[in-house]
Each structure stands twice: as structure tokens, then as C-alpha cells.
Amino acid sequence: MGSLHLDEIRLTHVRVPLVEPFVISNGAVSEKDAILVELAGEGLTGLGEASPMAGAFYSHHTPESSWAALTGRMVPRLGELGTVSLDGRWAEGLLDDPFAVAGIDLALWDLAARAAGAPLWSLLGGDGSRPLESGLAVGIVESTEALLERIDRHLAADGYRRVKIKVQPGWDVRPLEGVRGRFPALPLMVDANGAYGREHIEALAGWDRFGLMMIEQPLPREDLEGHALLAGRCRTPICLDESAETVTDVERALALKSARIINVKLQRVGTLAAARRIHDLARDAGAGCWMGTMPELGVGAFAAMHFATLPNIRYPTDVEASRRWFVADVTRPPVACSNGLLSLPGSAGLGVQLDGEAVERYRVRRWSARLNCALTF
């Protein structure tokens, strides 16, 4: 057990241009917004990232709403409590904005790991020697030919271990036929972001012929019963993403047999403690997990990589090389992928530092406040 006095918190909202638009069934973005969190205490600094998507097309949370939650409610909560720990209890009553919570929670864990002189994965109970496989995600594009060209290009550059394509009604069977025709043995999955309804269950079950790893979030987030119906009609495993928002949601989904795979997103569940609980619930139910992203910048991406060392993370993560999505990243080092494998830094905590020049180049606004509280770990 250890303790550390927290002196200051610094928030920096950055906006980094994307290499190409990120397009899913619910919308598109061409820039990546993130709020970088720096928690300072006793000469050490822990890093966190609050990373909602701009435009509220993944959820109703936005960079603006998370900024307001951080400055107006969450930072004051730290002062009110006086002492915080890594169990996530400090965030009780604040999880209406899990992205903002995730920014502070990750900084707390990173700071604790740095103080302990240990990599973050060791505090989480992971295995840093595990190979971390990376998977390619490709959004909705203008044609099957364009989709195949992007898959070809990125597989050649970084050797990703599986491919995920985004689908929606009207953009599903034809691209799947195209990908399977070009890559018959490629580990392949699809992600619908809740774009289908129960009226599509028979058609979705027919995708068994494509030999998919999984169908991710085919139905709306609230329809766990519909996912259970679909899961009973097809051989392809169903994966939940948006539906797996809280520990309670995952408990109910597993009880209903709505899915055999859970996508764990640290930003969506808010705290690493909650993410670990979801990992353990899935393990105990015989379901697998994998790490999703928003995608995050380097701070959030490295956090997901550390979490991916846990034993029930069975599938390649959505964390990709920084150069896949961003014109530049905000960490030194950036995320790198070689032959489909990601590399964790060997130093304490997340193992990365902020790239001050990049942060300043893409800075939108900055805010800081003095703190007078303690972190116990």
C-alpha cells in the first residue's frame, strides 16, 4: 500500500486531424478531440485521457460536455473527498459522463503505478509478456473496391491480425462478399453500431456463410433480448459494445445469453475497476473479451494495451498504430505496430510521456486547478 499527495490537475483539450474520416453507421468525424488529464503529486505526473467523439454520434457525450463535467463536478469532487483510491468509488454519482471519469481514473492509476515503479499492467494483474495482437478497423467507404484497397494497404503496412469492417443496412452483404472473395482465410468481423432491428435477424443469421469471428452490436443498445434471439439463431458469436455500458448491463446480458463476446472500452465504462469487473464476469460466464477504442489518442490507446494483457482478453484489439488514424499523436513514443503486434513500453505506469510540441500544436484550450487530496493505492 502507498499514498501520494495530489497537488494539481491540468486539462488540455486537443483536436488532431485524422488521416481519413472515421465513418460508422451513426455518422462521421474528420478530427479527433480528446481531453488530456495530468495529475501531479510529489514530483510525479499521471496521465489520463477523456475521449468522447465529437458530434455525439457514438453516444450523447461530447468533448464540450465532458470538459464541463471535469471542470464543474469531477475536479471539485476530488477536493471534497480528500482521499481517493483506485477502486473507482470516488466516481459514484458521476458516471453519467463515463468519458470524463475515465480521464481522471486513468491518471490516478498511471500516477499510482509510477509511484510504485511498476508498469500499469502489473497493478491490473496482467501479463506484460503476452503478445498484443492488433486488428484493423475500416469504416464505411464509397465502394467495395475502395474497401479492398484500404484493407490491402494497411495489411501490407502493419500486418494486422484481423480486419473489422463497419456495416449498416444496404452496406453489408456486398462488401462482405468482396472481402471474402479477396481474402478467403482472413480473420474477419463486422460492427454495426446498433444499425439493425429484430426484423433483420434472419438476414443477420445468414451471415454464418462468411465465417466471421463475430458480429459486433448488430441491434440497438437497449435490446438485449433481441441480441439473445439472434445469438440463438446463428453460429457466429454475437459481441456487445454499446450494450456493455455498465457492470449491471453486462451481468444482465450474460444471464440472457445475449452475447458470447464483450467489447471492453475503458472510456465507455469509466473506471479501470469497472472494466476489470466486466472482464471477470465474462470470464466466469465462459465469454471472451477484447479491447475496443473510440479510437483514442496515445494516452488512451496505451491504457487499453495495458488492460489487454489480462487473461480473458482473447481477441485482437482495435488499438492500431498511431499513423493509422492520426496525422500526429500526442505521446512519446506513439503507438507502433509491427507484423500485427503492439509493443508496450517497459517503464513505470503507462510508460509514455506527452509530446509537448504536438500537444501545443493541436491545443484548443487549457485549464488547471490546485488540489489538496491524497491518492491511496
Short mmCIF file of N, CA, C and O in Angstrom, two decimals, residues 165-293:
data_model
loop_
_atom_site.label_atom_id
_atom_site.label_comp_id
_atom_site.label_asym_id
_atom_site.label_seq_id
_atom_site.Cartn_x
_atom_site.Cartn_y
_atom_site.Cartn_z
N ILE A 165 -14.87 -4.62 -40.41
CA ILE A 165 -15.49 -3.63 -41.29
C ILE A 165 -16.81 -3.17 -40.68
O ILE A 165 -17.53 -3.94 -40.05
N LYS A 166 -17.09 -1.89 -40.85
CA LYS A 166 -18.36 -1.33 -40.39
C LYS A 166 -19.45 -1.65 -41.42
O LYS A 166 -19.21 -1.62 -42.63
N VAL A 167 -20.64 -1.98 -40.91
CA VAL A 167 -21.76 -2.31 -41.79
C VAL A 167 -23.02 -1.58 -41.35
O VAL A 167 -23.12 -1.10 -40.21
N GLN A 168 -23.96 -1.50 -42.26
CA GLN A 168 -25.28 -0.95 -42.00
C GLN A 168 -26.20 -1.49 -43.08
O GLN A 168 -25.73 -2.02 -44.11
N PRO A 169 -27.53 -1.42 -42.90
CA PRO A 169 -28.42 -1.88 -43.94
C PRO A 169 -28.10 -1.20 -45.28
O PRO A 169 -27.98 0.02 -45.36
N GLY A 170 -27.92 -2.02 -46.31
CA GLY A 170 -27.54 -1.51 -47.62
C GLY A 170 -26.05 -1.52 -47.87
O GLY A 170 -25.59 -1.37 -49.01
N TRP A 171 -25.25 -1.67 -46.82
CA TRP A 171 -23.79 -1.80 -46.94
C TRP A 171 -23.35 -2.94 -46.03
O TRP A 171 -22.90 -2.76 -44.92
N ASP A 172 -23.57 -4.16 -46.51
CA ASP A 172 -23.20 -5.31 -45.70
C ASP A 172 -22.85 -6.53 -46.55
O ASP A 172 -21.70 -6.92 -46.64
N VAL A 173 -23.82 -7.12 -47.24
CA VAL A 173 -23.55 -8.36 -47.96
C VAL A 173 -22.55 -8.15 -49.09
O VAL A 173 -21.60 -8.94 -49.24
N ARG A 174 -22.70 -7.08 -49.86
CA ARG A 174 -21.78 -6.88 -50.97
C ARG A 174 -20.34 -6.67 -50.50
O ARG A 174 -19.42 -7.32 -51.03
N PRO A 175 -20.07 -5.79 -49.53
CA PRO A 175 -18.69 -5.69 -49.06
C PRO A 175 -18.17 -6.98 -48.43
O PRO A 175 -17.00 -7.32 -48.59
N LEU A 176 -19.04 -7.71 -47.72
CA LEU A 176 -18.61 -8.98 -47.16
C LEU A 176 -18.23 -9.97 -48.25
O LEU A 176 -17.22 -10.68 -48.15
N GLU A 177 -19.03 -10.02 -49.30
CA GLU A 177 -18.69 -10.90 -50.42
C GLU A 177 -17.37 -10.49 -51.06
O GLU A 177 -16.55 -11.34 -51.43
N GLY A 178 -17.16 -9.18 -51.17
CA GLY A 178 -15.92 -8.69 -51.76
C GLY A 178 -14.70 -9.05 -50.93
O GLY A 178 -13.68 -9.50 -51.46
N VAL A 179 -14.82 -8.85 -49.60
CA VAL A 179 -13.68 -9.15 -48.73
C VAL A 179 -13.40 -10.65 -48.70
O VAL A 179 -12.24 -11.09 -48.81
N ARG A 180 -14.45 -11.44 -48.60
CA ARG A 180 -14.25 -12.90 -48.58
C ARG A 180 -13.70 -13.41 -49.91
O ARG A 180 -12.91 -14.35 -49.95
N GLY A 181 -14.11 -12.79 -51.00
CA GLY A 181 -13.57 -13.19 -52.29
C GLY A 181 -12.08 -12.90 -52.41
O GLY A 181 -11.32 -13.69 -52.99
N ARG A 182 -11.64 -11.76 -51.87
CA ARG A 182 -10.23 -11.38 -51.95
C ARG A 182 -9.40 -12.07 -50.86
O ARG A 182 -8.24 -12.42 -51.08
N PHE A 183 -10.00 -12.22 -49.65
CA PHE A 183 -9.26 -12.75 -48.50
C PHE A 183 -10.05 -13.91 -47.88
O PHE A 183 -10.67 -13.76 -46.83
N PRO A 184 -10.05 -15.07 -48.50
CA PRO A 184 -10.92 -16.17 -48.02
C PRO A 184 -10.58 -16.65 -46.61
O PRO A 184 -11.47 -17.14 -45.91
N ALA A 185 -9.31 -16.53 -46.18
CA ALA A 185 -8.93 -17.05 -44.87
C ALA A 185 -8.69 -15.95 -43.84
O ALA A 185 -8.29 -16.23 -42.72
N LEU A 186 -8.96 -14.70 -44.18
CA LEU A 186 -8.70 -13.58 -43.29
C LEU A 186 -9.60 -13.61 -42.06
O LEU A 186 -10.82 -13.71 -42.20
N PRO A 187 -9.05 -13.54 -40.85
CA PRO A 187 -9.91 -13.36 -39.67
C PRO A 187 -10.70 -12.05 -39.82
O PRO A 187 -10.12 -10.98 -39.89
N LEU A 188 -12.02 -12.16 -39.85
CA LEU A 188 -12.88 -11.04 -40.24
C LEU A 188 -14.05 -10.94 -39.28
O LEU A 188 -14.65 -11.94 -38.87
N MET A 189 -14.40 -9.69 -38.94
CA MET A 189 -15.59 -9.42 -38.13
C MET A 189 -16.29 -8.18 -38.67
O MET A 189 -15.71 -7.44 -39.48
N VAL A 190 -17.53 -7.99 -38.25
CA VAL A 190 -18.28 -6.80 -38.66
C VAL A 190 -18.80 -6.09 -37.43
O VAL A 190 -19.00 -6.69 -36.37
N ASP A 191 -19.02 -4.79 -37.57
CA ASP A 191 -19.53 -3.95 -36.49
C ASP A 191 -20.64 -3.07 -37.05
O ASP A 191 -20.42 -2.29 -37.98
N ALA A 192 -21.84 -3.20 -36.48
CA ALA A 192 -23.00 -2.47 -36.99
C ALA A 192 -23.35 -1.25 -36.16
O ALA A 192 -24.20 -0.45 -36.58
N ASN A 193 -22.76 -1.10 -34.96
CA ASN A 193 -23.10 0.03 -34.09
C ASN A 193 -24.60 0.18 -33.91
O ASN A 193 -25.14 1.28 -33.91
N GLY A 194 -25.30 -0.97 -33.78
CA GLY A 194 -26.74 -0.96 -33.48
C GLY A 194 -27.63 -0.56 -34.63
O GLY A 194 -28.77 -0.13 -34.40
N ALA A 195 -27.17 -0.73 -35.88
CA ALA A 195 -27.91 -0.21 -37.04
C ALA A 195 -29.07 -1.10 -37.49
O ALA A 195 -29.89 -0.67 -38.30
N TYR A 196 -29.18 -2.32 -36.98
CA TYR A 196 -30.21 -3.26 -37.44
C TYR A 196 -31.30 -3.42 -36.38
O TYR A 196 -31.13 -3.02 -35.22
N GLY A 197 -32.42 -4.00 -36.78
CA GLY A 197 -33.53 -4.26 -35.88
C GLY A 197 -33.88 -5.74 -35.88
O GLY A 197 -33.30 -6.54 -36.63
N ARG A 198 -34.85 -6.10 -35.06
CA ARG A 198 -35.24 -7.52 -35.00
C ARG A 198 -35.75 -8.05 -36.33
O ARG A 198 -35.66 -9.25 -36.60
N GLU A 199 -36.25 -7.16 -37.16
CA GLU A 199 -36.72 -7.59 -38.48
C GLU A 199 -35.58 -8.09 -39.37
O GLU A 199 -35.82 -8.73 -40.41
N HIS A 200 -34.35 -7.84 -38.96
CA HIS A 200 -33.19 -8.26 -39.74
C HIS A 200 -32.56 -9.54 -39.20
O HIS A 200 -31.52 -9.98 -39.73
N ILE A 201 -33.15 -10.16 -38.18
CA ILE A 201 -32.49 -11.28 -37.52
C ILE A 201 -32.19 -12.42 -38.49
O ILE A 201 -31.08 -12.98 -38.49
N GLU A 202 -33.15 -12.78 -39.34
CA GLU A 202 -32.91 -13.89 -40.26
C GLU A 202 -31.78 -13.56 -41.22
O GLU A 202 -30.93 -14.41 -41.53
N ALA A 203 -31.75 -12.34 -41.72
CA ALA A 203 -30.68 -11.94 -42.64
C ALA A 203 -29.33 -11.96 -41.93
O ALA A 203 -28.33 -12.44 -42.49
N LEU A 204 -29.27 -11.47 -40.69
CA LEU A 204 -28.03 -11.47 -39.94
C LEU A 204 -27.55 -12.89 -39.66
O LEU A 204 -26.35 -13.18 -39.75
N ALA A 205 -28.48 -13.78 -39.34
CA ALA A 205 -28.11 -15.18 -39.11
C ALA A 205 -27.53 -15.81 -40.37
O ALA A 205 -26.67 -16.70 -40.30
N GLY A 206 -27.95 -15.30 -41.52
CA GLY A 206 -27.43 -15.82 -42.79
C GLY A 206 -25.97 -15.48 -43.02
O GLY A 206 -25.33 -16.05 -43.92
N TRP A 207 -25.42 -14.57 -42.22
CA TRP A 207 -24.01 -14.21 -42.38
C TRP A 207 -23.08 -15.31 -41.87
O TRP A 207 -21.86 -15.18 -42.00
N ASP A 208 -23.64 -16.38 -41.32
CA ASP A 208 -22.81 -17.52 -40.93
C ASP A 208 -21.95 -17.99 -42.11
O ASP A 208 -20.84 -18.49 -41.92
N ARG A 209 -22.47 -17.81 -43.33
CA ARG A 209 -21.74 -18.31 -44.50
C ARG A 209 -20.41 -17.59 -44.73
O ARG A 209 -19.57 -18.09 -45.49
N PHE A 210 -20.21 -16.44 -44.08
CA PHE A 210 -18.98 -15.69 -44.28
C PHE A 210 -17.87 -16.09 -43.30
O PHE A 210 -16.75 -15.58 -43.41
N GLY A 211 -18.15 -16.98 -42.37
CA GLY A 211 -17.12 -17.44 -41.45
C GLY A 211 -16.53 -16.32 -40.61
O GLY A 211 -15.30 -16.21 -40.47
N LEU A 212 -17.38 -15.48 -40.02
CA LEU A 212 -16.93 -14.32 -39.26
C LEU A 212 -16.49 -14.70 -37.84
O LEU A 212 -17.02 -15.64 -37.24
N MET A 213 -15.53 -13.94 -37.32
CA MET A 213 -15.14 -14.09 -35.92
C MET A 213 -16.29 -13.72 -35.00
O MET A 213 -16.50 -14.35 -33.95
N MET A 214 -17.01 -12.65 -35.36
CA MET A 214 -18.12 -12.17 -34.53
C MET A 214 -18.91 -11.12 -35.30
O MET A 214 -18.41 -10.54 -36.28
N ILE A 215 -20.14 -10.88 -34.85
CA ILE A 215 -20.95 -9.76 -35.29
C ILE A 215 -21.08 -8.83 -34.08
O ILE A 215 -21.67 -9.20 -33.06
N GLU A 216 -20.53 -7.64 -34.20
CA GLU A 216 -20.50 -6.72 -33.07
C GLU A 216 -21.68 -5.77 -33.10
O GLU A 216 -21.94 -5.11 -34.12
N GLN A 217 -22.39 -5.69 -31.99
CA GLN A 217 -23.50 -4.78 -31.74
C GLN A 217 -24.42 -4.62 -32.95
O GLN A 217 -24.61 -3.54 -33.49
N PRO A 218 -25.07 -5.72 -33.36
CA PRO A 218 -25.97 -5.61 -34.51
C PRO A 218 -27.25 -4.82 -34.22
O PRO A 218 -27.75 -4.09 -35.08
N LEU A 219 -27.81 -4.94 -33.01
CA LEU A 219 -29.10 -4.34 -32.66
C LEU A 219 -28.90 -3.17 -31.71
O LEU A 219 -27.82 -2.97 -31.17
N PRO A 220 -29.93 -2.37 -31.47
CA PRO A 220 -29.80 -1.22 -30.57
C PRO A 220 -29.32 -1.62 -29.18
O PRO A 220 -29.55 -2.73 -28.71
N ARG A 221 -28.67 -0.69 -28.51
CA ARG A 221 -28.01 -0.98 -27.24
C ARG A 221 -28.97 -1.51 -26.18
O ARG A 221 -28.59 -2.34 -25.34
N GLU A 222 -30.22 -1.06 -26.19
CA GLU A 222 -31.15 -1.47 -25.13
C GLU A 222 -31.78 -2.83 -25.39
O GLU A 222 -32.41 -3.40 -24.49
N ASP A 223 -31.61 -3.40 -26.59
CA ASP A 223 -32.33 -4.63 -26.95
C ASP A 223 -31.49 -5.87 -26.65
O ASP A 223 -31.06 -6.59 -27.56
N LEU A 224 -31.30 -6.16 -25.39
CA LEU A 224 -30.55 -7.36 -25.02
C LEU A 224 -31.33 -8.63 -25.35
O LEU A 224 -30.75 -9.65 -25.72
N GLU A 225 -32.66 -8.57 -25.23
CA GLU A 225 -33.48 -9.74 -25.57
C GLU A 225 -33.37 -10.05 -27.06
O GLU A 225 -33.31 -11.22 -27.46
N GLY A 226 -33.36 -9.00 -27.89
CA GLY A 226 -33.20 -9.22 -29.33
C GLY A 226 -31.85 -9.84 -29.66
O GLY A 226 -31.75 -10.72 -30.52
N HIS A 227 -30.81 -9.39 -28.99
CA HIS A 227 -29.49 -9.99 -29.19
C HIS A 227 -29.50 -11.46 -28.78
O HIS A 227 -28.85 -12.30 -29.43
N ALA A 228 -30.23 -11.79 -27.71
CA ALA A 228 -30.33 -13.19 -27.29
C ALA A 228 -31.05 -14.02 -28.36
O ALA A 228 -30.65 -15.16 -28.64
N LEU A 229 -32.11 -13.46 -28.95
CA LEU A 229 -32.80 -14.17 -30.03
C LEU A 229 -31.85 -14.43 -31.20
O LEU A 229 -31.81 -15.54 -31.75
N LEU A 230 -31.11 -13.42 -31.59
CA LEU A 230 -30.16 -13.57 -32.70
C LEU A 230 -29.07 -14.58 -32.35
O LEU A 230 -28.71 -15.44 -33.17
N ALA A 231 -28.55 -14.51 -31.12
CA ALA A 231 -27.50 -15.43 -30.70
C ALA A 231 -27.95 -16.88 -30.77
O ALA A 231 -27.14 -17.77 -31.04
N GLY A 232 -29.25 -17.11 -30.56
CA GLY A 232 -29.78 -18.46 -30.63
C GLY A 232 -30.06 -18.93 -32.05
O GLY A 232 -30.36 -20.12 -32.25
N ARG A 233 -29.96 -18.01 -33.02
CA ARG A 233 -30.27 -18.36 -34.41
C ARG A 233 -29.05 -18.51 -35.30
O ARG A 233 -29.19 -18.88 -36.46
N CYS A 234 -27.88 -18.16 -34.80
CA CYS A 234 -26.71 -18.22 -35.68
C CYS A 234 -25.51 -18.83 -34.97
O CYS A 234 -25.43 -18.82 -33.74
N ARG A 235 -24.59 -19.36 -35.76
CA ARG A 235 -23.36 -19.92 -35.21
C ARG A 235 -22.34 -18.83 -34.89
O ARG A 235 -21.52 -18.98 -33.99
N THR A 236 -22.37 -17.74 -35.64
CA THR A 236 -21.41 -16.66 -35.45
C THR A 236 -21.61 -16.03 -34.07
O THR A 236 -22.73 -15.64 -33.72
N PRO A 237 -20.56 -15.88 -33.30
CA PRO A 237 -20.72 -15.27 -31.97
C PRO A 237 -21.20 -13.82 -32.08
O PRO A 237 -20.77 -13.08 -32.96
N ILE A 238 -22.09 -13.45 -31.17
CA ILE A 238 -22.54 -12.06 -31.07
C ILE A 238 -21.68 -11.37 -30.01
O ILE A 238 -21.42 -11.91 -28.93
N CYS A 239 -21.24 -10.16 -30.34
CA CYS A 239 -20.44 -9.34 -29.43
C CYS A 239 -21.23 -8.09 -29.07
O CYS A 239 -21.87 -7.48 -29.93
N LEU A 240 -21.17 -7.69 -27.81
CA LEU A 240 -21.81 -6.45 -27.37
C LEU A 240 -20.77 -5.36 -27.16
O LEU A 240 -19.71 -5.60 -26.59
N ASP A 241 -21.10 -4.16 -27.62
CA ASP A 241 -20.26 -2.98 -27.43
C ASP A 241 -21.07 -1.93 -26.69
O ASP A 241 -21.00 -1.80 -25.48
N GLU A 242 -21.90 -1.19 -27.42
CA GLU A 242 -22.69 -0.14 -26.79
C GLU A 242 -23.59 -0.68 -25.67
O GLU A 242 -23.88 0.04 -24.70
N SER A 243 -24.04 -1.93 -25.78
CA SER A 243 -24.90 -2.52 -24.74
C SER A 243 -24.15 -2.83 -23.45
O SER A 243 -24.77 -3.02 -22.41
N ALA A 244 -22.81 -2.90 -23.53
CA ALA A 244 -22.00 -3.28 -22.37
C ALA A 244 -21.48 -2.03 -21.66
O ALA A 244 -20.30 -1.87 -21.42
N GLU A 245 -22.40 -1.14 -21.29
CA GLU A 245 -22.02 0.16 -20.76
C GLU A 245 -21.65 0.12 -19.29
O GLU A 245 -20.80 0.89 -18.83
N THR A 246 -22.28 -0.77 -18.53
CA THR A 246 -22.04 -0.85 -17.09
C THR A 246 -21.89 -2.31 -16.67
O THR A 246 -22.24 -3.23 -17.41
N VAL A 247 -21.40 -2.51 -15.46
CA VAL A 247 -21.30 -3.86 -14.91
C VAL A 247 -22.68 -4.51 -14.87
O VAL A 247 -22.84 -5.69 -15.22
N THR A 248 -23.69 -3.75 -14.46
CA THR A 248 -25.06 -4.28 -14.39
C THR A 248 -25.55 -4.71 -15.77
O THR A 248 -26.20 -5.76 -15.92
N ASP A 249 -25.28 -3.90 -16.80
CA ASP A 249 -25.67 -4.26 -18.16
C ASP A 249 -25.05 -5.59 -18.57
O ASP A 249 -25.71 -6.45 -19.18
N VAL A 250 -23.77 -5.76 -18.27
CA VAL A 250 -23.07 -6.98 -18.68
C VAL A 250 -23.60 -8.18 -17.90
O VAL A 250 -23.79 -9.27 -18.48
N GLU A 251 -23.88 -8.02 -16.61
CA GLU A 251 -24.48 -9.11 -15.84
C GLU A 251 -25.78 -9.57 -16.46
O GLU A 251 -26.02 -10.78 -16.62
N ARG A 252 -26.63 -8.63 -16.85
CA ARG A 252 -27.92 -8.97 -17.44
C ARG A 252 -27.73 -9.62 -18.81
O ARG A 252 -28.40 -10.61 -19.14
N ALA A 253 -26.83 -9.08 -19.62
CA ALA A 253 -26.59 -9.64 -20.95
C ALA A 253 -26.09 -11.07 -20.87
O ALA A 253 -26.53 -11.95 -21.64
N LEU A 254 -25.19 -11.34 -19.94
CA LEU A 254 -24.66 -12.69 -19.80
C LEU A 254 -25.73 -13.65 -19.30
O LEU A 254 -25.80 -14.80 -19.73
N ALA A 255 -26.59 -13.17 -18.40
CA ALA A 255 -27.68 -14.01 -17.90
C ALA A 255 -28.67 -14.36 -19.01
O ALA A 255 -29.19 -15.48 -19.07
N LEU A 256 -28.92 -13.42 -19.91
CA LEU A 256 -29.84 -13.64 -21.03
C LEU A 256 -29.19 -14.41 -22.17
O LEU A 256 -29.88 -14.78 -23.11
N LYS A 257 -27.87 -14.59 -22.12
CA LYS A 257 -27.10 -15.20 -23.21
C LYS A 257 -27.22 -14.36 -24.48
O LYS A 257 -27.37 -14.86 -25.59
N SER A 258 -27.13 -13.03 -24.28
CA SER A 258 -27.22 -12.10 -25.40
C SER A 258 -25.95 -12.08 -26.25
O SER A 258 -25.98 -11.61 -27.39
N ALA A 259 -24.84 -12.53 -25.68
CA ALA A 259 -23.57 -12.46 -26.40
C ALA A 259 -22.59 -13.46 -25.82
O ALA A 259 -22.68 -13.83 -24.64
N ARG A 260 -21.64 -13.86 -26.67
CA ARG A 260 -20.54 -14.72 -26.23
C ARG A 260 -19.23 -13.95 -26.14
O ARG A 260 -18.21 -14.49 -25.72
N ILE A 261 -19.27 -12.67 -26.55
CA ILE A 261 -18.08 -11.83 -26.53
C ILE A 261 -18.47 -10.44 -26.05
O ILE A 261 -19.53 -9.92 -26.44
N ILE A 262 -17.63 -9.82 -25.24
CA ILE A 262 -17.85 -8.47 -24.75
C ILE A 262 -16.69 -7.58 -25.20
O ILE A 262 -15.52 -7.91 -24.97
N ASN A 263 -17.01 -6.47 -25.83
CA ASN A 263 -16.03 -5.44 -26.18
C ASN A 263 -15.88 -4.53 -24.96
O ASN A 263 -16.84 -3.89 -24.54
N VAL A 264 -14.69 -4.50 -24.39
CA VAL A 264 -14.41 -3.66 -23.23
C VAL A 264 -13.82 -2.34 -23.71
O VAL A 264 -12.77 -2.33 -24.35
N LYS A 265 -14.50 -1.25 -23.42
CA LYS A 265 -13.98 0.08 -23.74
C LYS A 265 -13.83 0.86 -22.44
O LYS A 265 -14.82 1.11 -21.74
N LEU A 266 -12.61 1.23 -22.13
CA LEU A 266 -12.36 1.94 -20.88
C LEU A 266 -13.11 3.25 -20.83
O LEU A 266 -13.61 3.65 -19.77
N GLN A 267 -13.20 3.94 -21.95
CA GLN A 267 -13.92 5.22 -21.99
C GLN A 267 -15.40 5.04 -21.71
O GLN A 267 -16.04 5.89 -21.10
N ARG A 268 -15.96 3.94 -22.16
CA ARG A 268 -17.40 3.73 -22.01
C ARG A 268 -17.79 3.35 -20.60
O ARG A 268 -18.86 3.74 -20.11
N VAL A 269 -16.95 2.58 -19.90
CA VAL A 269 -17.33 2.12 -18.56
C VAL A 269 -16.81 3.04 -17.46
O VAL A 269 -17.25 2.93 -16.31
N GLY A 270 -15.85 3.91 -17.79
CA GLY A 270 -15.46 4.96 -16.85
C GLY A 270 -14.25 4.67 -16.00
O GLY A 270 -13.33 5.48 -15.95
N THR A 271 -14.23 3.53 -15.31
CA THR A 271 -13.11 3.25 -14.41
C THR A 271 -12.47 1.91 -14.77
O THR A 271 -13.13 0.99 -15.25
N LEU A 272 -11.18 1.83 -14.49
CA LEU A 272 -10.48 0.58 -14.71
C LEU A 272 -11.00 -0.52 -13.79
O LEU A 272 -11.01 -1.70 -14.16
N ALA A 273 -11.45 -0.14 -12.60
CA ALA A 273 -12.02 -1.13 -11.69
C ALA A 273 -13.28 -1.75 -12.28
O ALA A 273 -13.49 -2.97 -12.20
N ALA A 274 -14.15 -0.93 -12.89
CA ALA A 274 -15.35 -1.46 -13.53
C ALA A 274 -15.00 -2.32 -14.73
O ALA A 274 -15.61 -3.37 -14.96
N ALA A 275 -14.01 -1.90 -15.51
CA ALA A 275 -13.59 -2.69 -16.66
C ALA A 275 -13.06 -4.05 -16.21
O ALA A 275 -13.34 -5.08 -16.85
N ARG A 276 -12.31 -4.07 -15.12
CA ARG A 276 -11.80 -5.34 -14.61
C ARG A 276 -12.94 -6.23 -14.14
O ARG A 276 -12.92 -7.45 -14.33
N ARG A 277 -13.96 -5.64 -13.53
CA ARG A 277 -15.11 -6.42 -13.09
C ARG A 277 -15.83 -7.03 -14.29
O ARG A 277 -16.25 -8.20 -14.25
N ILE A 278 -15.99 -6.28 -15.36
CA ILE A 278 -16.62 -6.79 -16.57
C ILE A 278 -15.80 -7.93 -17.16
O ILE A 278 -16.33 -8.98 -17.56
N HIS A 279 -14.48 -7.76 -17.21
CA HIS A 279 -13.58 -8.82 -17.67
C HIS A 279 -13.81 -10.10 -16.86
O HIS A 279 -13.92 -11.20 -17.43
N ASP A 280 -13.90 -9.96 -15.54
CA ASP A 280 -14.04 -11.14 -14.68
C ASP A 280 -15.41 -11.78 -14.82
O ASP A 280 -15.54 -13.02 -14.79
N LEU A 281 -16.46 -10.97 -14.96
CA LEU A 281 -17.80 -11.51 -15.15
C LEU A 281 -17.87 -12.33 -16.44
O LEU A 281 -18.45 -13.43 -16.46
N ALA A 282 -17.30 -11.80 -17.52
CA ALA A 282 -17.30 -12.53 -18.78
C ALA A 282 -16.52 -13.83 -18.65
O ALA A 282 -16.97 -14.89 -19.11
N ARG A 283 -15.35 -13.76 -18.02
CA ARG A 283 -14.54 -14.97 -17.81
C ARG A 283 -15.33 -16.03 -17.07
O ARG A 283 -15.35 -17.22 -17.48
N ASP A 284 -16.00 -15.64 -15.99
CA ASP A 284 -16.73 -16.60 -15.18
C ASP A 284 -17.92 -17.19 -15.92
O ASP A 284 -18.36 -18.30 -15.61
N ALA A 285 -18.45 -16.45 -16.91
CA ALA A 285 -19.58 -16.93 -17.70
C ALA A 285 -19.13 -17.69 -18.95
O ALA A 285 -19.98 -18.13 -19.74
N GLY A 286 -17.82 -17.82 -19.14
CA GLY A 286 -17.31 -18.50 -20.33
C GLY A 286 -17.32 -17.66 -21.57
O GLY A 286 -17.18 -18.18 -22.69
N ALA A 287 -17.49 -16.35 -21.43
CA ALA A 287 -17.49 -15.43 -22.57
C ALA A 287 -16.11 -14.79 -22.70
O ALA A 287 -15.41 -14.59 -21.71
N GLY A 288 -15.74 -14.45 -23.93
CA GLY A 288 -14.46 -13.80 -24.18
C GLY A 288 -14.59 -12.29 -24.20
O GLY A 288 -15.69 -11.74 -24.29
N CYS A 289 -13.44 -11.61 -24.10
CA CYS A 289 -13.41 -10.15 -24.16
C CYS A 289 -12.35 -9.70 -25.16
O CYS A 289 -11.44 -10.46 -25.50
N TRP A 290 -12.49 -8.47 -25.60
CA TRP A 290 -11.42 -7.83 -26.35
C TRP A 290 -11.52 -6.33 -26.11
O TRP A 290 -12.52 -5.83 -25.59
N MET A 291 -10.45 -5.61 -26.46
CA MET A 291 -10.37 -4.18 -26.19
C MET A 291 -10.80 -3.37 -27.40
O MET A 291 -10.23 -3.49 -28.49
N GLY A 292 -11.81 -2.53 -27.19
CA GLY A 292 -12.22 -1.59 -28.22
C GLY A 292 -11.63 -0.21 -27.94
O GLY A 292 -11.07 0.04 -26.87
N THR A 293 -11.76 0.69 -28.90
CA THR A 293 -11.33 2.07 -28.71
C THR A 293 -12.35 3.00 -29.35
O THR A 293 -13.26 2.56 -30.05
#
